Amino acid sequence: MIQRIQSIYLLLASLVSGGLIFVFDLWENLKGEVYILDLFLRESFLLKIVPILFLLSAITSLIDVFLFKKRQLQFVVGRLIILTNLILLGLLVYVSLTLPGEISISEKGIGMFLPILAILLVVLANKAIKKDEDLVKSVDRLR
Protein backbone atom coordinates (compact mmCIF):
# COMPACT_ATOMS: atom_id res chain seq x y z
CA MET A 1 0.00 0.00 0.00
CA ILE A 2 2.22 2.75 -1.31
CA GLN A 3 -0.46 5.42 -0.88
CA ARG A 4 -0.16 5.36 2.92
CA ILE A 5 1.80 8.26 4.37
CA GLN A 6 4.17 6.01 6.32
CA SER A 7 5.12 4.25 3.09
CA ILE A 8 6.01 7.62 1.57
CA TYR A 9 8.10 8.51 4.63
CA LEU A 10 9.91 5.17 4.52
CA LEU A 11 10.58 5.46 0.79
CA LEU A 12 12.01 8.95 1.36
CA ALA A 13 14.17 7.61 4.20
CA SER A 14 15.41 4.87 1.89
CA LEU A 15 16.18 7.44 -0.79
CA VAL A 16 18.05 9.62 1.70
CA SER A 17 20.10 6.74 3.10
CA GLY A 18 20.73 4.97 -0.18
CA GLY A 19 20.70 7.63 -2.87
CA LEU A 20 21.76 10.97 -1.53
CA ILE A 21 24.94 9.59 0.01
CA PHE A 22 26.37 9.28 -3.48
CA VAL A 23 25.49 12.90 -4.32
CA PHE A 24 26.63 14.85 -1.26
CA ASP A 25 30.10 14.79 0.26
CA LEU A 26 30.72 13.81 3.88
CA TRP A 27 33.57 16.22 4.57
CA GLU A 28 36.26 18.15 2.81
CA ASN A 29 39.92 18.17 3.78
CA LEU A 30 43.18 19.24 2.18
CA LYS A 31 43.05 16.39 -0.32
CA GLY A 32 39.56 17.30 -1.53
CA GLU A 33 36.00 16.22 -0.94
CA VAL A 34 35.39 12.83 0.62
CA TYR A 35 32.40 10.88 -0.69
CA ILE A 36 30.94 7.64 0.62
CA LEU A 37 32.66 5.43 -1.98
CA ASP A 38 36.04 6.89 -0.98
CA LEU A 39 35.64 5.34 2.48
CA PHE A 40 35.91 1.79 1.10
CA LEU A 41 39.48 2.57 0.03
CA ARG A 42 40.56 3.69 3.50
CA GLU A 43 42.48 1.38 5.80
CA SER A 44 40.45 2.10 8.94
CA PHE A 45 37.69 -0.36 9.86
CA LEU A 46 35.51 2.46 11.22
CA LEU A 47 35.61 4.24 7.88
CA LYS A 48 34.71 1.07 6.00
CA ILE A 49 31.65 0.43 8.16
CA VAL A 50 30.07 3.86 7.47
CA PRO A 51 28.91 3.05 3.91
CA ILE A 52 27.74 -0.38 5.05
CA LEU A 53 25.54 1.21 7.73
CA PHE A 54 24.15 3.70 5.19
CA LEU A 55 23.21 0.91 2.80
CA LEU A 56 21.84 -1.27 5.62
CA SER A 57 19.59 1.59 6.68
CA ALA A 58 18.40 2.11 3.09
CA ILE A 59 17.67 -1.57 2.46
CA THR A 60 15.92 -2.03 5.80
CA SER A 61 13.67 0.98 5.28
CA LEU A 62 12.82 -0.25 1.78
CA ILE A 63 11.90 -3.68 3.20
CA ASP A 64 9.87 -1.95 5.92
CA VAL A 65 7.58 -0.45 3.28
CA PHE A 66 6.37 -3.92 2.31
CA LEU A 67 5.56 -4.98 5.88
CA PHE A 68 2.31 -3.00 5.84
CA LYS A 69 0.17 -6.02 6.74
CA LYS A 70 2.12 -6.52 9.99
CA ARG A 71 2.00 -3.10 11.62
CA GLN A 72 3.65 -4.18 14.87
CA LEU A 73 6.63 -5.67 13.01
CA GLN A 74 6.78 -2.58 10.80
CA PHE A 75 6.95 -0.41 13.93
CA VAL A 76 9.75 -2.53 15.44
CA VAL A 77 11.75 -2.51 12.21
CA GLY A 78 11.32 1.28 12.13
CA ARG A 79 12.89 1.47 15.57
CA LEU A 80 15.78 -0.69 14.38
CA ILE A 81 16.29 1.72 11.47
CA ILE A 82 16.37 4.61 13.93
CA LEU A 83 18.93 2.74 16.05
CA THR A 84 21.07 2.03 12.98
CA ASN A 85 21.01 5.68 11.99
CA LEU A 86 21.86 6.80 15.54
CA ILE A 87 24.88 4.47 15.53
CA LEU A 88 25.83 5.84 12.12
CA LEU A 89 25.45 9.42 13.32
CA GLY A 90 27.61 8.74 16.37
CA LEU A 91 30.22 7.06 14.21
CA LEU A 92 30.27 10.01 11.79
CA VAL A 93 30.65 12.48 14.64
CA TYR A 94 33.48 10.43 16.13
CA VAL A 95 35.25 10.15 12.78
CA SER A 96 34.82 13.85 12.04
CA LEU A 97 36.29 14.80 15.40
CA THR A 98 39.30 12.54 14.95
CA LEU A 99 40.10 13.41 11.35
CA PRO A 100 43.78 13.92 10.71
CA GLY A 101 44.48 17.51 9.81
CA GLU A 102 41.32 18.71 11.52
CA ILE A 103 43.05 21.79 12.85
CA SER A 104 44.24 23.03 9.44
CA ILE A 105 41.39 23.05 6.92
CA SER A 106 38.37 20.81 7.12
CA GLU A 107 34.71 21.40 6.41
CA LYS A 108 31.81 19.12 7.20
CA GLY A 109 29.63 18.27 4.22
CA ILE A 110 25.87 17.91 4.09
CA GLY A 111 26.32 14.13 3.96
CA MET A 112 27.07 14.21 7.69
CA PHE A 113 23.48 15.30 8.35
CA LEU A 114 21.74 12.68 6.20
CA PRO A 115 21.29 10.23 9.13
CA ILE A 116 19.42 12.98 11.02
CA LEU A 117 17.05 13.43 8.09
CA ALA A 118 16.55 9.66 7.83
CA ILE A 119 15.80 9.47 11.57
CA LEU A 120 13.24 12.26 11.25
CA LEU A 121 11.49 10.52 8.36
CA VAL A 122 11.37 7.16 10.15
CA VAL A 123 10.04 8.79 13.33
CA LEU A 124 7.24 10.36 11.27
CA ALA A 125 6.54 6.96 9.68
CA ASN A 126 6.42 5.28 13.09
CA LYS A 127 4.01 7.94 14.31
CA ALA A 128 1.70 7.22 11.35
CA ILE A 129 2.02 3.45 11.92
CA LYS A 130 1.05 3.93 15.57
CA LYS A 131 -1.95 6.02 14.51
CA ASP A 132 -3.08 3.23 12.14
CA GLU A 133 -2.65 0.60 14.84
CA ASP A 134 -4.69 2.66 17.32
CA LEU A 135 -7.42 3.09 14.70
CA VAL A 136 -7.60 -0.65 14.07
CA LYS A 137 -7.72 -1.36 17.82
CA SER A 138 -10.56 1.14 18.30
CA VAL A 139 -12.58 -0.48 15.51
CA ASP A 140 -12.00 -3.91 17.06
CA ARG A 141 -13.39 -2.66 20.37
CA LEU A 142 -16.63 -1.62 18.70
CA ARG A 143 -17.28 -5.12 17.35
mmCIF file with all atom_site columns, N, CA and C in Angstrom, residues 50-113:
data_model
loop_
_atom_site.group_PDB
_atom_site.id
_atom_site.type_symbol
_atom_site.label_atom_id
_atom_site.label_alt_id
_atom_site.label_comp_id
_atom_site.label_asym_id
_atom_site.label_entity_id
_atom_site.label_seq_id
_atom_site.pdbx_PDB_ins_code
_atom_site.Cartn_x
_atom_site.Cartn_y
_atom_site.Cartn_z
_atom_site.occupancy
_atom_site.B_iso_or_equiv
_atom_site.pdbx_formal_charge
_atom_site.auth_seq_id
_atom_site.auth_comp_id
_atom_site.auth_asym_id
_atom_site.auth_atom_id
_atom_site.pdbx_PDB_model_num
ATOM 1   N N  . VAL A 1 50  ? 31.015 2.759  7.701  1.00 0.00 ? 50  VAL A N  1
ATOM 2   C CA . VAL A 1 50  ? 30.071 3.858  7.467  1.00 0.00 ? 50  VAL A CA 1
ATOM 3   C C  . VAL A 1 50  ? 29.211 3.612  6.230  1.00 0.00 ? 50  VAL A C  1
ATOM 4   N N  . PRO A 1 51  ? 29.786 3.295  5.060  1.00 0.00 ? 51  PRO A N  1
ATOM 5   C CA . PRO A 1 51  ? 28.907 3.045  3.910  1.00 0.00 ? 51  PRO A CA 1
ATOM 6   C C  . PRO A 1 51  ? 28.037 1.804  4.076  1.00 0.00 ? 51  PRO A C  1
ATOM 7   N N  . ILE A 1 52  ? 28.536 0.825  4.806  1.00 0.00 ? 52  ILE A N  1
ATOM 8   C CA . ILE A 1 52  ? 27.743 -0.383 5.049  1.00 0.00 ? 52  ILE A CA 1
ATOM 9   C C  . ILE A 1 52  ? 26.511 -0.046 5.884  1.00 0.00 ? 52  ILE A C  1
ATOM 10  N N  . LEU A 1 53  ? 26.682 0.805  6.896  1.00 0.00 ? 53  LEU A N  1
ATOM 11  C CA . LEU A 1 53  ? 25.541 1.209  7.725  1.00 0.00 ? 53  LEU A CA 1
ATOM 12  C C  . LEU A 1 53  ? 24.548 2.050  6.935  1.00 0.00 ? 53  LEU A C  1
ATOM 13  N N  . PHE A 1 54  ? 25.047 2.922  6.049  1.00 0.00 ? 54  PHE A N  1
ATOM 14  C CA . PHE A 1 54  ? 24.147 3.700  5.195  1.00 0.00 ? 54  PHE A CA 1
ATOM 15  C C  . PHE A 1 54  ? 23.296 2.780  4.320  1.00 0.00 ? 54  PHE A C  1
ATOM 16  N N  . LEU A 1 55  ? 23.934 1.814  3.687  1.00 0.00 ? 55  LEU A N  1
ATOM 17  C CA . LEU A 1 55  ? 23.208 0.909  2.801  1.00 0.00 ? 55  LEU A CA 1
ATOM 18  C C  . LEU A 1 55  ? 22.294 -0.033 3.575  1.00 0.00 ? 55  LEU A C  1
ATOM 19  N N  . LEU A 1 56  ? 22.698 -0.451 4.777  1.00 0.00 ? 56  LEU A N  1
ATOM 20  C CA . LEU A 1 56  ? 21.842 -1.274 5.623  1.00 0.00 ? 56  LEU A CA 1
ATOM 21  C C  . LEU A 1 56  ? 20.577 -0.513 6.009  1.00 0.00 ? 56  LEU A C  1
ATOM 22  N N  . SER A 1 57  ? 20.736 0.750  6.333  1.00 0.00 ? 57  SER A N  1
ATOM 23  C CA . SER A 1 57  ? 19.590 1.585  6.675  1.00 0.00 ? 57  SER A CA 1
ATOM 24  C C  . SER A 1 57  ? 18.654 1.742  5.484  1.00 0.00 ? 57  SER A C  1
ATOM 25  N N  . ALA A 1 58  ? 19.218 1.934  4.297  1.00 0.00 ? 58  ALA A N  1
ATOM 26  C CA . ALA A 1 58  ? 18.395 2.105  3.094  1.00 0.00 ? 58  ALA A CA 1
ATOM 27  C C  . ALA A 1 58  ? 17.631 0.829  2.746  1.00 0.00 ? 58  ALA A C  1
ATOM 28  N N  . ILE A 1 59  ? 18.314 -0.302 2.806  1.00 0.00 ? 59  ILE A N  1
ATOM 29  C CA . ILE A 1 59  ? 17.670 -1.573 2.460  1.00 0.00 ? 59  ILE A CA 1
ATOM 30  C C  . ILE A 1 59  ? 16.598 -1.937 3.483  1.00 0.00 ? 59  ILE A C  1
ATOM 31  N N  . THR A 1 60  ? 16.890 -1.700 4.757  1.00 0.00 ? 60  THR A N  1
ATOM 32  C CA . THR A 1 60  ? 15.923 -2.028 5.805  1.00 0.00 ? 60  THR A CA 1
ATOM 33  C C  . THR A 1 60  ? 14.677 -1.152 5.706  1.00 0.00 ? 60  THR A C  1
ATOM 34  N N  . SER A 1 61  ? 14.849 0.123  5.404  1.00 0.00 ? 61  SER A N  1
ATOM 35  C CA . SER A 1 61  ? 13.669 0.980  5.279  1.00 0.00 ? 61  SER A CA 1
ATOM 36  C C  . SER A 1 61  ? 12.878 0.652  4.019  1.00 0.00 ? 61  SER A C  1
ATOM 37  N N  . LEU A 1 62  ? 13.538 0.176  2.979  1.00 0.00 ? 62  LEU A N  1
ATOM 38  C CA . LEU A 1 62  ? 12.818 -0.255 1.785  1.00 0.00 ? 62  LEU A CA 1
ATOM 39  C C  . LEU A 1 62  ? 12.037 -1.543 2.058  1.00 0.00 ? 62  LEU A C  1
ATOM 40  N N  . ILE A 1 63  ? 12.614 -2.450 2.813  1.00 0.00 ? 63  ILE A N  1
ATOM 41  C CA . ILE A 1 63  ? 11.902 -3.678 3.195  1.00 0.00 ? 63  ILE A CA 1
ATOM 42  C C  . ILE A 1 63  ? 10.726 -3.346 4.121  1.00 0.00 ? 63  ILE A C  1
ATOM 43  N N  . ASP A 1 64  ? 10.912 -2.339 4.961  1.00 0.00 ? 64  ASP A N  1
ATOM 44  C CA . ASP A 1 64  ? 9.873  -1.952 5.918  1.00 0.00 ? 64  ASP A CA 1
ATOM 45  C C  . ASP A 1 64  ? 8.618  -1.438 5.222  1.00 0.00 ? 64  ASP A C  1
ATOM 46  N N  . VAL A 1 65  ? 8.744  -0.911 4.029  1.00 0.00 ? 65  VAL A N  1
ATOM 47  C CA . VAL A 1 65  ? 7.579  -0.449 3.280  1.00 0.00 ? 65  VAL A CA 1
ATOM 48  C C  . VAL A 1 65  ? 6.630  -1.614 2.995  1.00 0.00 ? 65  VAL A C  1
ATOM 49  N N  . PHE A 1 66  ? 7.180  -2.773 2.707  1.00 0.00 ? 66  PHE A N  1
ATOM 50  C CA . PHE A 1 66  ? 6.369  -3.918 2.312  1.00 0.00 ? 66  PHE A CA 1
ATOM 51  C C  . PHE A 1 66  ? 5.880  -4.757 3.489  1.00 0.00 ? 66  PHE A C  1
ATOM 52  N N  . LEU A 1 67  ? 6.083  -4.297 4.699  1.00 0.00 ? 67  LEU A N  1
ATOM 53  C CA . LEU A 1 67  ? 5.558  -4.984 5.884  1.00 0.00 ? 67  LEU A CA 1
ATOM 54  C C  . LEU A 1 67  ? 4.260  -4.348 6.362  1.00 0.00 ? 67  LEU A C  1
ATOM 55  N N  . PHE A 1 68  ? 3.493  -3.755 5.446  1.00 0.00 ? 68  PHE A N  1
ATOM 56  C CA . PHE A 1 68  ? 2.311  -2.995 5.839  1.00 0.00 ? 68  PHE A CA 1
ATOM 57  C C  . PHE A 1 68  ? 1.208  -3.861 6.423  1.00 0.00 ? 68  PHE A C  1
ATOM 58  N N  . LYS A 1 69  ? 1.201  -5.152 6.176  1.00 0.00 ? 69  LYS A N  1
ATOM 59  C CA . LYS A 1 69  ? 0.170  -6.024 6.741  1.00 0.00 ? 69  LYS A CA 1
ATOM 60  C C  . LYS A 1 69  ? 0.466  -6.365 8.200  1.00 0.00 ? 69  LYS A C  1
ATOM 61  N N  . LYS A 1 70  ? 1.713  -6.226 8.610  1.00 0.00 ? 70  LYS A N  1
ATOM 62  C CA . LYS A 1 70  ? 2.120  -6.517 9.987  1.00 0.00 ? 70  LYS A CA 1
ATOM 63  C C  . LYS A 1 70  ? 2.618  -5.215 10.601 1.00 0.00 ? 70  LYS A C  1
ATOM 64  N N  . ARG A 1 71  ? 1.669  -4.443 11.127 1.00 0.00 ? 71  ARG A N  1
ATOM 65  C CA . ARG A 1 71  ? 1.999  -3.101 11.622 1.00 0.00 ? 71  ARG A CA 1
ATOM 66  C C  . ARG A 1 71  ? 2.935  -3.129 12.824 1.00 0.00 ? 71  ARG A C  1
ATOM 67  N N  . GLN A 1 72  ? 2.770  -4.101 13.708 1.00 0.00 ? 72  GLN A N  1
ATOM 68  C CA . GLN A 1 72  ? 3.655  -4.178 14.874 1.00 0.00 ? 72  GLN A CA 1
ATOM 69  C C  . GLN A 1 72  ? 5.099  -4.450 14.449 1.00 0.00 ? 72  GLN A C  1
ATOM 70  N N  . LEU A 1 73  ? 5.291  -5.370 13.520 1.00 0.00 ? 73  LEU A N  1
ATOM 71  C CA . LEU A 1 73  ? 6.625  -5.671 13.010 1.00 0.00 ? 73  LEU A CA 1
ATOM 72  C C  . LEU A 1 73  ? 7.200  -4.468 12.263 1.00 0.00 ? 73  LEU A C  1
ATOM 73  N N  . GLN A 1 74  ? 6.340  -3.772 11.520 1.00 0.00 ? 74  GLN A N  1
ATOM 74  C CA . GLN A 1 74  ? 6.779  -2.579 10.801 1.00 0.00 ? 74  GLN A CA 1
ATOM 75  C C  . GLN A 1 74  ? 7.251  -1.509 11.786 1.00 0.00 ? 74  GLN A C  1
ATOM 76  N N  . PHE A 1 75  ? 6.564  -1.378 12.902 1.00 0.00 ? 75  PHE A N  1
ATOM 77  C CA . PHE A 1 75  ? 6.947  -0.411 13.929 1.00 0.00 ? 75  PHE A CA 1
ATOM 78  C C  . PHE A 1 75  ? 8.291  -0.775 14.551 1.00 0.00 ? 75  PHE A C  1
ATOM 79  N N  . VAL A 1 76  ? 8.489  -2.067 14.841 1.00 0.00 ? 76  VAL A N  1
ATOM 80  C CA . VAL A 1 76  ? 9.750  -2.525 15.444 1.00 0.00 ? 76  VAL A CA 1
ATOM 81  C C  . VAL A 1 76  ? 10.918 -2.352 14.474 1.00 0.00 ? 76  VAL A C  1
ATOM 82  N N  . VAL A 1 77  ? 10.696 -2.685 13.214 1.00 0.00 ? 77  VAL A N  1
ATOM 83  C CA . VAL A 1 77  ? 11.746 -2.508 12.212 1.00 0.00 ? 77  VAL A CA 1
ATOM 84  C C  . VAL A 1 77  ? 12.077 -1.025 12.054 1.00 0.00 ? 77  VAL A C  1
ATOM 85  N N  . GLY A 1 78  ? 11.075 -0.167 12.159 1.00 0.00 ? 78  GLY A N  1
ATOM 86  C CA . GLY A 1 78  ? 11.320 1.276  12.135 1.00 0.00 ? 78  GLY A CA 1
ATOM 87  C C  . GLY A 1 78  ? 12.218 1.715  13.275 1.00 0.00 ? 78  GLY A C  1
ATOM 88  N N  . ARG A 1 79  ? 12.006 1.149  14.442 1.00 0.00 ? 79  ARG A N  1
ATOM 89  C CA . ARG A 1 79  ? 12.885 1.473  15.569 1.00 0.00 ? 79  ARG A CA 1
ATOM 90  C C  . ARG A 1 79  ? 14.310 0.972  15.351 1.00 0.00 ? 79  ARG A C  1
ATOM 91  N N  . LEU A 1 80  ? 14.442 -0.184 14.705 1.00 0.00 ? 80  LEU A N  1
ATOM 92  C CA . LEU A 1 80  ? 15.781 -0.688 14.376 1.00 0.00 ? 80  LEU A CA 1
ATOM 93  C C  . LEU A 1 80  ? 16.483 0.217  13.359 1.00 0.00 ? 80  LEU A C  1
ATOM 94  N N  . ILE A 1 81  ? 15.717 0.773  12.430 1.00 0.00 ? 81  ILE A N  1
ATOM 95  C CA . ILE A 1 81  ? 16.292 1.722  11.468 1.00 0.00 ? 81  ILE A CA 1
ATOM 96  C C  . ILE A 1 81  ? 16.769 2.971  12.192 1.00 0.00 ? 81  ILE A C  1
ATOM 97  N N  . ILE A 1 82  ? 15.980 3.439  13.141 1.00 0.00 ? 82  ILE A N  1
ATOM 98  C CA . ILE A 1 82  ? 16.375 4.608  13.926 1.00 0.00 ? 82  ILE A CA 1
ATOM 99  C C  . ILE A 1 82  ? 17.655 4.308  14.701 1.00 0.00 ? 82  ILE A C  1
ATOM 100 N N  . LEU A 1 83  ? 17.735 3.128  15.304 1.00 0.00 ? 83  LEU A N  1
ATOM 101 C CA . LEU A 1 83  ? 18.930 2.736  16.050 1.00 0.00 ? 83  LEU A CA 1
ATOM 102 C C  . LEU A 1 83  ? 20.152 2.663  15.137 1.00 0.00 ? 83  LEU A C  1
ATOM 103 N N  . THR A 1 84  ? 19.973 2.104  13.943 1.00 0.00 ? 84  THR A N  1
ATOM 104 C CA . THR A 1 84  ? 21.074 2.027  12.980 1.00 0.00 ? 84  THR A CA 1
ATOM 105 C C  . THR A 1 84  ? 21.565 3.422  12.592 1.00 0.00 ? 84  THR A C  1
ATOM 106 N N  . ASN A 1 85  ? 20.625 4.325  12.368 1.00 0.00 ? 85  ASN A N  1
ATOM 107 C CA . ASN A 1 85  ? 21.011 5.681  11.990 1.00 0.00 ? 85  ASN A CA 1
ATOM 108 C C  . ASN A 1 85  ? 21.639 6.443  13.155 1.00 0.00 ? 85  ASN A C  1
ATOM 109 N N  . LEU A 1 86  ? 21.213 6.158  14.382 1.00 0.00 ? 86  LEU A N  1
ATOM 110 C CA . LEU A 1 86  ? 21.857 6.799  15.539 1.00 0.00 ? 86  LEU A CA 1
ATOM 111 C C  . LEU A 1 86  ? 23.298 6.306  15.697 1.00 0.00 ? 86  LEU A C  1
ATOM 112 N N  . ILE A 1 87  ? 23.516 5.018  15.490 1.00 0.00 ? 87  ILE A N  1
ATOM 113 C CA . ILE A 1 87  ? 24.879 4.473  15.534 1.00 0.00 ? 87  ILE A CA 1
ATOM 114 C C  . ILE A 1 87  ? 25.714 5.108  14.430 1.00 0.00 ? 87  ILE A C  1
ATOM 115 N N  . LEU A 1 88  ? 25.135 5.225  13.249 1.00 0.00 ? 88  LEU A N  1
ATOM 116 C CA . LEU A 1 88  ? 25.827 5.843  12.116 1.00 0.00 ? 88  LEU A CA 1
ATOM 117 C C  . LEU A 1 88  ? 26.151 7.299  12.396 1.00 0.00 ? 88  LEU A C  1
ATOM 118 N N  . LEU A 1 89  ? 25.213 8.011  12.985 1.00 0.00 ? 89  LEU A N  1
ATOM 119 C CA . LEU A 1 89  ? 25.450 9.421  13.317 1.00 0.00 ? 89  LEU A CA 1
ATOM 120 C C  . LEU A 1 89  ? 26.560 9.561  14.354 1.00 0.00 ? 89  LEU A C  1
ATOM 121 N N  . GLY A 1 90  ? 26.551 8.707  15.371 1.00 0.00 ? 90  GLY A N  1
ATOM 122 C CA . GLY A 1 90  ? 27.613 8.738  16.372 1.00 0.00 ? 90  GLY A CA 1
ATOM 123 C C  . GLY A 1 90  ? 28.967 8.405  15.779 1.00 0.00 ? 90  GLY A C  1
ATOM 124 N N  . LEU A 1 91  ? 28.987 7.440  14.879 1.00 0.00 ? 91  LEU A N  1
ATOM 125 C CA . LEU A 1 91  ? 30.222 7.061  14.206 1.00 0.00 ? 91  LEU A CA 1
ATOM 126 C C  . LEU A 1 91  ? 30.746 8.203  13.332 1.00 0.00 ? 91  LEU A C  1
ATOM 127 N N  . LEU A 1 92  ? 29.848 8.879  12.627 1.00 0.00 ? 92  LEU A N  1
ATOM 128 C CA . LEU A 1 92  ? 30.265 10.006 11.789 1.00 0.00 ? 92  LEU A CA 1
ATOM 129 C C  . LEU A 1 92  ? 30.793 11.169 12.630 1.00 0.00 ? 92  LEU A C  1
ATOM 130 N N  . VAL A 1 93  ? 30.166 11.419 13.760 1.00 0.00 ? 93  VAL A N  1
ATOM 131 C CA . VAL A 1 93  ? 30.648 12.483 14.642 1.00 0.00 ? 93  VAL A CA 1
ATOM 132 C C  . VAL A 1 93  ? 32.023 12.121 15.198 1.00 0.00 ? 93  VAL A C  1
ATOM 133 N N  . TYR A 1 94  ? 32.185 10.864 15.608 1.00 0.00 ? 94  TYR A N  1
ATOM 134 C CA . TYR A 1 94  ? 33.481 10.427 16.128 1.00 0.00 ? 94  TYR A CA 1
ATOM 135 C C  . TYR A 1 94  ? 34.567 10.551 15.063 1.00 0.00 ? 94  TYR A C  1
ATOM 136 N N  . VAL A 1 95  ? 34.264 10.100 13.855 1.00 0.00 ? 95  VAL A N  1
ATOM 137 C CA . VAL A 1 95  ? 35.249 10.154 12.776 1.00 0.00 ? 95  VAL A CA 1
ATOM 138 C C  . VAL A 1 95  ? 35.571 11.601 12.413 1.00 0.00 ? 95  VAL A C  1
ATOM 139 N N  . SER A 1 96  ? 34.560 12.455 12.405 1.00 0.00 ? 96  SER A N  1
ATOM 140 C CA . SER A 1 96  ? 34.817 13.853 12.038 1.00 0.00 ? 96  SER A CA 1
ATOM 141 C C  . SER A 1 96  ? 35.633 14.587 13.102 1.00 0.00 ? 96  SER A C  1
ATOM 142 N N  . LEU A 1 97  ? 35.504 14.157 14.347 1.00 0.00 ? 97  LEU A N  1
ATOM 143 C CA . LEU A 1 97  ? 36.289 14.804 15.395 1.00 0.00 ? 97  LEU A CA 1
ATOM 144 C C  . LEU A 1 97  ? 37.718 14.288 15.464 1.00 0.00 ? 97  LEU A C  1
ATOM 145 N N  . THR A 1 98  ? 37.953 13.108 14.911 1.00 0.00 ? 98  THR A N  1
ATOM 146 C CA . THR A 1 98  ? 39.299 12.538 14.952 1.00 0.00 ? 98  THR A CA 1
ATOM 147 C C  . THR A 1 98  ? 39.963 12.523 13.578 1.00 0.00 ? 98  THR A C  1
ATOM 148 N N  . LEU A 1 99  ? 39.479 13.352 12.671 1.00 0.00 ? 99  LEU A N  1
ATOM 149 C CA . LEU A 1 99  ? 40.096 13.413 11.347 1.00 0.00 ? 99  LEU A CA 1
ATOM 150 C C  . LEU A 1 99  ? 41.517 13.947 11.449 1.00 0.00 ? 99  LEU A C  1
ATOM 151 N N  . PRO A 1 100 ? 42.437 13.348 10.723 1.00 0.00 ? 100 PRO A N  1
ATOM 152 C CA . PRO A 1 100 ? 43.781 13.923 10.708 1.00 0.00 ? 100 PRO A CA 1
ATOM 153 C C  . PRO A 1 100 ? 43.767 15.235 9.929  1.00 0.00 ? 100 PRO A C  1
ATOM 154 N N  . GLY A 1 101 ? 44.464 16.207 10.453 1.00 0.00 ? 101 GLY A N  1
ATOM 155 C CA . GLY A 1 101 ? 44.484 17.514 9.806  1.00 0.00 ? 101 GLY A CA 1
ATOM 156 C C  . GLY A 1 101 ? 43.247 18.336 10.107 1.00 0.00 ? 101 GLY A C  1
ATOM 157 N N  . GLU A 1 102 ? 42.549 18.006 11.165 1.00 0.00 ? 102 GLU A N  1
ATOM 158 C CA . GLU A 1 102 ? 41.324 18.713 11.523 1.00 0.00 ? 102 GLU A CA 1
ATOM 159 C C  . GLU A 1 102 ? 41.596 20.172 11.870 1.00 0.00 ? 102 GLU A C  1
ATOM 160 N N  . ILE A 1 103 ? 42.747 20.425 12.413 1.00 0.00 ? 103 ILE A N  1
ATOM 161 C CA . ILE A 1 103 ? 43.047 21.791 12.846 1.00 0.00 ? 103 ILE A CA 1
ATOM 162 C C  . ILE A 1 103 ? 43.298 22.699 11.651 1.00 0.00 ? 103 ILE A C  1
ATOM 163 N N  . SER A 1 104 ? 43.897 22.178 10.584 1.00 0.00 ? 104 SER A N  1
ATOM 164 C CA . SER A 1 104 ? 44.236 23.027 9.445  1.00 0.00 ? 104 SER A CA 1
ATOM 165 C C  . SER A 1 104 ? 42.979 23.452 8.684  1.00 0.00 ? 104 SER A C  1
ATOM 166 N N  . ILE A 1 105 ? 42.567 22.689 7.706  1.00 0.00 ? 105 ILE A N  1
ATOM 167 C CA . ILE A 1 105 ? 41.391 23.050 6.924  1.00 0.00 ? 105 ILE A CA 1
ATOM 168 C C  . ILE A 1 105 ? 40.523 21.815 6.778  1.00 0.00 ? 105 ILE A C  1
ATOM 169 N N  . SER A 1 106 ? 39.306 21.905 7.274  1.00 0.00 ? 106 SER A N  1
ATOM 170 C CA . SER A 1 106 ? 38.370 20.809 7.118  1.00 0.00 ? 106 SER A CA 1
ATOM 171 C C  . SER A 1 106 ? 36.962 21.365 7.260  1.00 0.00 ? 106 SER A C  1
ATOM 172 N N  . GLU A 1 107 ? 36.096 20.973 6.369  1.00 0.00 ? 107 GLU A N  1
ATOM 173 C CA . GLU A 1 107 ? 34.706 21.403 6.413  1.00 0.00 ? 107 GLU A CA 1
ATOM 174 C C  . GLU A 1 107 ? 33.807 20.181 6.382  1.00 0.00 ? 107 GLU A C  1
ATOM 175 N N  . LYS A 1 108 ? 32.773 20.219 7.194  1.00 0.00 ? 108 LYS A N  1
ATOM 176 C CA . LYS A 1 108 ? 31.810 19.117 7.195  1.00 0.00 ? 108 LYS A CA 1
ATOM 177 C C  . LYS A 1 108 ? 30.869 19.313 6.018  1.00 0.00 ? 108 LYS A C  1
ATOM 178 N N  . GLY A 1 109 ? 30.558 18.217 5.335  1.00 0.00 ? 109 GLY A N  1
ATOM 179 C CA . GLY A 1 109 ? 29.630 18.273 4.217  1.00 0.00 ? 109 GLY A CA 1
ATOM 180 C C  . GLY A 1 109 ? 28.218 17.979 4.669  1.00 0.00 ? 109 GLY A C  1
ATOM 181 N N  . ILE A 1 110 ? 27.270 18.143 3.757  1.00 0.00 ? 110 ILE A N  1
ATOM 182 C CA . ILE A 1 110 ? 25.874 17.906 4.087  1.00 0.00 ? 110 ILE A CA 1
ATOM 183 C C  . ILE A 1 110 ? 25.597 16.417 4.286  1.00 0.00 ? 110 ILE A C  1
ATOM 184 N N  . GLY A 1 111 ? 26.483 15.573 3.786  1.00 0.00 ? 111 GLY A N  1
ATOM 185 C CA . GLY A 1 111 ? 26.320 14.133 3.964  1.00 0.00 ? 111 GLY A CA 1
ATOM 186 C C  . GLY A 1 111 ? 26.397 13.702 5.414  1.00 0.00 ? 111 GLY A C  1
ATOM 187 N N  . MET A 1 112 ? 27.000 14.525 6.260  1.00 0.00 ? 112 MET A N  1
ATOM 188 C CA . MET A 1 112 ? 27.066 14.211 7.690  1.00 0.00 ? 112 MET A CA 1
ATOM 189 C C  . MET A 1 112 ? 25.686 14.317 8.347  1.00 0.00 ? 112 MET A C  1
ATOM 190 N N  . PHE A 1 113 ? 24.785 15.079 7.742  1.00 0.00 ? 113 PHE A N  1
ATOM 191 C CA . PHE A 1 113 ? 23.476 15.301 8.346  1.00 0.00 ? 113 PHE A CA 1
ATOM 192 C C  . PHE A 1 113 ? 22.382 14.415 7.752  1.00 0.00 ? 113 PHE A C  1
#
